[in-house]
Amino acid sequence: MKTNRLHVFQVNIRLAPHLRRKPITPSDAPERKTGQGRNPFLNPDPNFVLSPVGPLHLLLLNKFCVYRPSLLLITKHFEQQSDDLDSGDIAAAWAVLKQYRQRYMLIYNCGFESGSSQGHKHMQLWEYPDEEELGFELFPNKADSEVDVASDIPHVPLKHFVLRLPPNADASTVFASYEKLVREVRRCHAEADGGRAYNVILVKEWMCLIPRRHSGLDRGAGANAAAVVGLVWITGQVERDIWTIPGPAEYFRHLGIPA
Amino acid sequence: MVFLVLANKAAYLLDPPSKRLLSYALRHSDISLNRGIRGVHHSGSKPWVDVFKVRNARRTIVDTRESLIPQSRRLKHQSTMENCSPTPNGVLSKAAAFSLPSDLDSLSLSTFDNLVTKGEIIYEPSTSETVEDQGFKVSEVNGTFSITRMLWGR
């Protein structure tokens, strides 16, 4: 884009009024602990299922979509959305990302405060956004090391931890990177607020983890992993004001841990 | 490629090694553990599974040799193994161990469009704008771009 304002914090705000219909399981709902009750992922509609991914995961279409298409990678059996990803989750995620010919991105909202709407473990995927159209590059792209965690990318207002992934990385390599980043998130939370929630954003080239303090619902505008790398979804003007009146950077500092 | 062979009745892919995957394999076998799984580890380049106190099993074998897989199970896993290729260190690619539709891009789009048409997927094309944190709206993503000063600037 046209502005070359590389040193200014930018976000893309997408108006998607139909997301008002998306249910959000409350943080204290028993479904988040047991998987019982209203759990759309325990026996998903077979019409939505695209493929099993190994013995433990299913790839299916999301019911409430911002992008065409939007996908879910869920565990077949109930596991809590507040759990870390394990090596099987990462292997399934990596297999799916590698299988798409188009460049896809995958997110995982770990814990209620990270913006997860359901308590059953699920990851989400969609095509990587066109950065020309956005007018800016997602900030994790600026990380340059596969070894040293990037945690001070300029002008990012909240704590973040990013590793590049080597070309032809396999699932073990990706999982090792994830574990390294989770340790940084744990350390960051311990120093800040003792929380546990965080977002994961994974593409073939990098992985980014962002510790979270608030879901945003406490102020009326929820935010998931996409939002905290600059892809904000809103349902109307009220939510837009929540983001823009204090300024996106200020809202980011509320959602995460100020950098 | 690592397989767990249980009492010659089942072979399960353990790639990558995973306690959860092992638990799944055991749940679907006719054996049980009386003290659970101790761990799944990497030792050097060879993953191994540390299981102990297995009951009701004539044998429990963990090995990397494909020959340990019974023929029927070998056929079952064949499609998952076709796409594997050795990495430079000789370890088979783990991500390739999953069998996924080869036309996943088109399958995803066509199924998505079909379910949207039926009203089963809640989706509407959306509009977006890119904003900066210094009082400018940078772009309108509807084909043209503009720069407009916003009221919420700092």
XYZ file of C-alpha atoms in Angstrom:
413
model
C 0.000 0.000 0.000
C 0.569 3.216 -0.829
C 1.537 4.834 2.452
C 4.805 3.199 3.496
C 4.038 4.099 7.088
C 6.161 1.283 8.419
C 6.735 2.829 11.819
C 3.132 3.331 12.774
C 1.018 0.711 14.430
C -1.750 -0.388 12.090
C -4.720 -2.705 12.315
C -7.348 -3.804 9.866
C -10.893 -3.510 11.190
C -13.376 -5.737 9.418
C -17.090 -5.181 9.779
C -18.897 -8.519 10.036
C -22.359 -7.904 11.521
C -23.376 -11.540 11.093
C -20.974 -12.482 13.892
C -23.605 -11.201 16.312
C -25.233 -14.592 15.847
C -22.150 -16.444 17.050
C -22.637 -17.933 20.526
C -19.916 -17.489 23.135
C -19.740 -20.022 25.930
C -19.305 -18.127 29.235
C -16.052 -18.543 31.067
C -17.702 -20.402 33.940
C -19.988 -22.625 31.872
C -19.619 -26.327 32.681
C -19.181 -27.009 28.973
C -15.717 -25.508 29.201
C -14.701 -28.059 31.832
C -16.539 -31.181 30.769
C -17.439 -30.798 27.131
C -20.965 -31.874 27.967
C -24.026 -29.767 27.250
C -23.936 -27.426 24.283
C -20.790 -28.571 22.567
C -20.980 -28.259 18.780
C -17.651 -30.011 18.322
C -18.274 -33.265 20.143
C -20.384 -34.783 17.367
C -20.111 -32.277 14.558
C -22.523 -32.245 11.645
C -20.932 -34.634 9.111
C -21.836 -32.232 6.302
C -19.277 -29.836 7.759
C -16.455 -32.361 8.008
C -13.807 -32.184 5.304
C -11.424 -34.840 6.519
C -10.059 -36.649 9.535
C -6.541 -35.516 10.332
C -4.920 -38.538 11.864
C -6.817 -40.490 14.508
C -7.409 -37.621 16.900
C -8.487 -34.596 14.880
C -11.096 -33.483 12.381
C -10.895 -30.733 9.814
C -14.265 -29.102 9.266
C -15.848 -25.905 8.128
C -16.638 -23.216 10.646
C -20.290 -22.311 11.031
C -19.656 -18.616 11.730
C -17.277 -17.281 9.139
C -15.494 -14.038 8.400
C -13.424 -15.402 5.540
C -14.217 -17.692 2.619
C -13.574 -20.398 3.621
C -13.044 -20.540 7.375
C -12.059 -23.854 8.878
C -11.744 -25.578 12.204
C -9.302 -28.229 13.318
C -10.813 -29.873 16.388
C -9.970 -32.770 18.655
C -12.345 -35.688 18.203
C -12.579 -36.193 21.931
C -13.174 -33.397 24.379
C -10.133 -31.533 25.514
C -10.168 -28.156 27.147
C -9.523 -25.053 25.109
C -7.471 -23.814 28.035
C -4.939 -26.627 27.535
C -1.697 -26.078 25.718
C -1.388 -27.645 22.314
C 0.373 -30.980 22.462
C 2.626 -32.614 19.907
C -0.346 -34.345 18.269
C -2.190 -31.051 17.876
C 0.847 -29.419 16.343
C 1.432 -32.342 14.006
C -2.170 -32.181 12.799
C -2.002 -28.410 12.401
C 1.234 -28.606 10.494
C -0.055 -31.348 8.207
C -3.080 -29.227 7.295
C -1.068 -26.053 6.761
C 1.335 -27.917 4.513
C -1.443 -29.566 2.547
C -3.045 -26.321 1.376
C -1.541 -24.958 -1.799
C -2.632 -21.462 -0.864
C -0.917 -19.819 2.075
C -3.059 -20.403 5.156
C -2.796 -19.154 8.708
C -3.869 -21.026 11.812
C -4.820 -19.598 15.172
C -5.420 -21.082 18.599
C -7.070 -19.126 21.389
C -5.865 -20.784 24.572
C -8.184 -19.934 27.465
C -11.255 -17.737 27.785
C -9.253 -14.524 28.117
C -7.630 -15.225 24.764
C -10.945 -14.776 23.003
C -12.097 -18.368 22.615
C -15.819 -18.788 22.077
C -16.001 -22.512 22.794
C -14.465 -24.723 25.464
C -13.700 -27.723 23.261
C -10.162 -27.590 21.894
C -10.211 -26.150 18.396
C -7.895 -24.307 16.075
C -9.057 -22.069 13.239
C -7.691 -21.619 9.735
C -8.216 -19.376 6.776
C -6.199 -17.988 3.916
C -3.420 -15.627 4.882
C -4.598 -12.085 4.219
C -3.412 -10.120 1.256
C -0.964 -7.697 2.848
C -1.109 -5.431 -0.170
C -4.806 -5.065 0.449
C -4.318 -4.606 4.185
C -1.725 -1.956 3.627
C 0.627 -3.362 6.225
C 2.587 -6.452 7.058
C 1.515 -8.558 10.038
C 4.136 -7.763 12.646
C 5.331 -11.348 13.283
C 6.669 -11.324 9.730
C 9.344 -8.970 10.980
C 10.913 -11.611 13.223
C 14.138 -12.812 11.700
C 15.461 -15.650 13.827
C 14.666 -19.334 14.066
C 16.625 -19.533 17.315
C 16.305 -16.284 19.226
C 12.761 -15.380 20.214
C 11.713 -11.976 18.904
C 9.986 -10.076 21.694
C 10.652 -6.464 20.853
C 9.360 -5.855 17.371
C 9.144 -2.069 17.089
C 5.837 -0.309 17.713
C 3.948 -3.428 18.802
C 2.070 -2.317 21.900
C 1.695 -5.665 23.647
C 4.054 -8.454 24.666
C 4.687 -10.916 21.875
C 7.010 -13.823 21.196
C 7.861 -14.914 17.681
C 10.122 -17.474 16.059
C 10.662 -17.988 12.389
C 10.374 -21.584 11.236
C 13.030 -23.125 9.036
C 12.153 -24.037 5.465
C 10.991 -27.647 5.319
C 10.410 -27.721 9.067
C 8.712 -30.875 10.288
C 6.185 -31.213 13.077
C 8.856 -31.933 15.677
C 10.642 -28.720 14.824
C 7.420 -26.754 15.007
C 6.539 -28.306 18.348
C 9.977 -27.493 19.725
C 9.483 -23.882 18.671
C 6.052 -23.854 20.287
C 7.443 -25.172 23.572
C 10.111 -22.501 23.520
C 7.528 -19.785 22.980
C 5.199 -21.161 25.649
C 8.026 -20.915 28.171
C 8.356 -17.236 27.310
C 4.609 -16.740 27.716
C 4.661 -18.461 31.109
C 7.539 -16.293 32.254
C 5.815 -13.163 31.016
C 2.550 -14.026 32.760
C 4.361 -14.868 35.982
C 6.012 -11.465 36.002
C 2.844 -9.609 35.086
C -0.414 -11.084 36.296
C -0.151 -14.807 36.919
C -2.533 -15.555 34.072
C -2.305 -18.421 31.638
C -4.207 -17.400 28.507
C -2.454 -16.760 25.245
C -2.950 -16.728 21.506
C -1.095 -18.785 18.927
C -0.717 -17.703 15.330
C 0.997 -20.189 13.042
C 1.936 -19.951 9.397
C 4.522 -21.926 7.476
C 7.122 -19.234 7.996
C 6.681 -18.312 11.664
C 4.890 -18.896 14.930
C 3.756 -16.143 17.268
C 2.446 -16.408 20.834
C 0.819 -13.492 22.634
C -0.061 -13.609 26.352
C -3.536 -12.325 27.135
C -5.116 -10.694 30.174
C -8.582 -9.865 28.874
C -10.884 -11.249 26.223
C -12.210 -7.788 25.427
C -15.775 -8.847 26.251
C -15.316 -7.010 29.552
C -15.299 -3.784 27.522
C -17.725 -4.940 24.859
C -15.428 -5.885 21.998
C -14.046 -9.400 22.081
C -10.727 -10.112 20.407
C -9.126 -13.378 19.377
C -5.706 -14.288 18.020
C -6.423 -12.690 14.682
C -7.169 -9.373 16.348
C -3.934 -9.186 18.269
C -1.890 -9.438 15.091
C -3.992 -6.728 13.497
C -7.010 -8.501 11.982
C -9.856 -7.122 14.049
C -13.457 -8.266 13.557
C -16.306 -6.061 14.699
C -20.071 -6.360 14.460
C -20.932 -2.666 14.440
C -20.128 0.911 15.332
C -20.210 0.360 19.082
C -17.387 -2.152 18.855
C -15.528 0.067 16.441
C -15.661 2.893 18.960
C -14.324 0.612 21.675
C -11.312 -0.041 19.509
C -10.766 3.391 18.087
C -11.748 5.956 20.703
C -8.878 5.047 23.006
C -6.878 4.045 19.932
C -6.062 0.492 18.855
C -2.707 0.477 20.642
C -4.322 1.351 23.947
C -6.907 -1.378 23.469
C -4.162 -3.855 22.629
C -2.460 -3.040 25.913
C -5.690 -3.871 27.696
C -6.093 -7.181 25.867
C -2.529 -8.308 26.380
C 0.381 -7.308 28.554
C 1.784 -3.890 27.690
C 5.118 -4.053 25.948
C 8.053 -43.854 11.330
C 7.192 -45.290 14.723
C 4.497 -47.820 15.374
C 3.258 -49.334 18.561
C 2.245 -52.949 18.126
C 0.001 -54.307 20.845
C -0.461 -58.029 21.328
C -0.263 -58.514 17.600
C -3.756 -57.105 17.267
C -3.256 -53.488 16.455
C -0.612 -51.169 15.168
C -0.863 -47.497 15.802
C 1.099 -44.756 14.275
C 3.047 -42.859 16.890
C 4.378 -40.143 14.775
C 5.097 -37.852 16.436
C 5.258 -39.677 19.749
C 2.376 -38.570 21.884
C 1.014 -39.708 25.210
C -2.446 -38.840 23.997
C -2.042 -40.929 20.873
C -0.785 -43.820 22.942
C -3.769 -43.476 25.244
C -6.025 -43.597 22.229
C -4.336 -46.730 20.955
C -4.688 -48.440 24.290
C -8.342 -47.489 24.615
C -9.008 -49.224 21.337
C -7.085 -52.352 22.160
C -7.922 -55.263 24.425
C -5.220 -54.523 26.938
C -5.058 -52.185 29.833
C -2.378 -50.610 31.907
C -2.439 -50.788 35.643
C -0.061 -47.912 36.136
C -0.535 -45.882 33.036
C 1.890 -44.518 30.588
C 5.128 -43.298 31.953
C 6.148 -41.252 29.023
C 6.909 -40.860 25.403
C 10.332 -39.550 24.739
C 12.938 -38.837 22.208
C 16.244 -40.512 22.809
C 18.719 -39.351 20.270
C 17.018 -39.558 16.926
C 14.864 -42.546 17.851
C 11.569 -41.914 19.621
C 10.568 -44.551 22.128
C 7.593 -45.257 24.317
C 8.009 -46.115 27.939
C 5.115 -48.328 28.960
C 5.188 -50.613 31.936
C 2.983 -53.012 33.862
C 0.921 -53.994 30.866
C -1.768 -56.522 31.676
C -3.462 -59.020 29.416
C -0.991 -58.539 26.635
C 0.976 -61.332 25.148
C 3.536 -58.862 23.998
C 4.064 -55.183 23.752
C 6.541 -53.999 21.213
C 7.674 -50.558 20.362
C 9.872 -50.370 17.375
C 10.639 -48.337 14.324
C 10.592 -51.282 11.962
C 7.740 -51.280 9.554
C 7.946 -55.090 9.379
C 6.328 -55.302 12.784
C 3.009 -54.074 11.426
C 0.564 -56.895 10.698
C -0.384 -57.075 7.044
C -3.959 -55.912 7.529
C -2.831 -52.892 9.499
C -0.091 -52.205 7.028
C -2.706 -51.758 4.338
C -4.654 -49.478 6.615
C -1.656 -47.228 7.084
C -0.379 -47.392 3.557
C -2.017 -44.201 2.429
C -0.514 -42.309 5.318
C 2.931 -43.515 4.482
C 2.918 -42.910 0.783
C 3.768 -39.278 1.059
C 6.566 -39.660 3.563
C 10.005 -38.712 2.473
C 13.281 -38.886 4.305
C 14.643 -35.703 5.748
C 18.361 -35.024 5.641
C 18.924 -36.629 9.029
C 17.159 -39.796 7.947
C 14.023 -39.255 10.025
C 10.808 -39.469 8.068
C 8.778 -36.325 7.762
C 6.220 -36.318 10.558
C 3.759 -33.893 9.040
C 3.506 -36.094 5.995
C 2.217 -38.952 8.101
C -1.356 -37.660 7.886
C -3.507 -38.557 4.941
C -5.424 -35.542 3.660
C -7.382 -34.940 0.467
C -5.050 -33.914 -2.323
C -7.533 -31.289 -3.488
C -8.056 -29.739 -0.085
C -8.148 -26.172 -1.418
C -10.966 -26.830 -3.879
C -12.776 -29.207 -1.541
C -12.801 -26.547 1.169
C -14.171 -23.882 -1.153
C -16.815 -26.014 -2.806
C -18.102 -27.423 0.487
C -18.090 -23.963 2.003
C -20.047 -22.455 -0.881
C -22.524 -25.300 -0.819
C -23.222 -24.870 2.884
C -23.512 -21.108 2.543
C -26.057 -21.589 -0.233
C -28.051 -23.885 2.020
C -27.906 -21.345 4.815
C -26.035 -23.713 7.104
C -22.914 -21.571 7.276
C -23.340 -18.048 8.588
C -21.275 -15.933 6.244
C -21.588 -12.599 4.510
C -18.931 -10.732 2.583
C -17.493 -8.093 4.862
C -15.874 -4.719 4.428
C -12.741 -3.544 6.138
C -10.595 -0.533 6.797
C -7.040 -0.221 7.915
C -6.452 2.241 10.721
C -3.379 3.665 12.358
C -2.985 4.642 15.915
C -2.201 8.230 15.043
C -5.506 9.462 13.796
C -5.608 8.387 10.196
C -7.778 5.983 8.364
C -5.445 4.640 5.754
C -7.490 2.513 3.461
C -10.927 1.378 2.507
C -10.771 -2.135 1.158
C -13.399 -1.961 -1.530
C -11.205 -1.445 -4.489
C -9.936 2.048 -3.858
C -7.821 3.567 -1.148
C -7.951 6.891 0.588
C -6.500 8.673 3.582
C -8.919 10.379 5.930
C -8.321 12.097 9.265
C -10.320 10.465 12.010
C -11.862 11.998 15.100
C -10.371 9.499 17.470
C -6.800 10.539 16.827
C -4.398 10.942 19.676
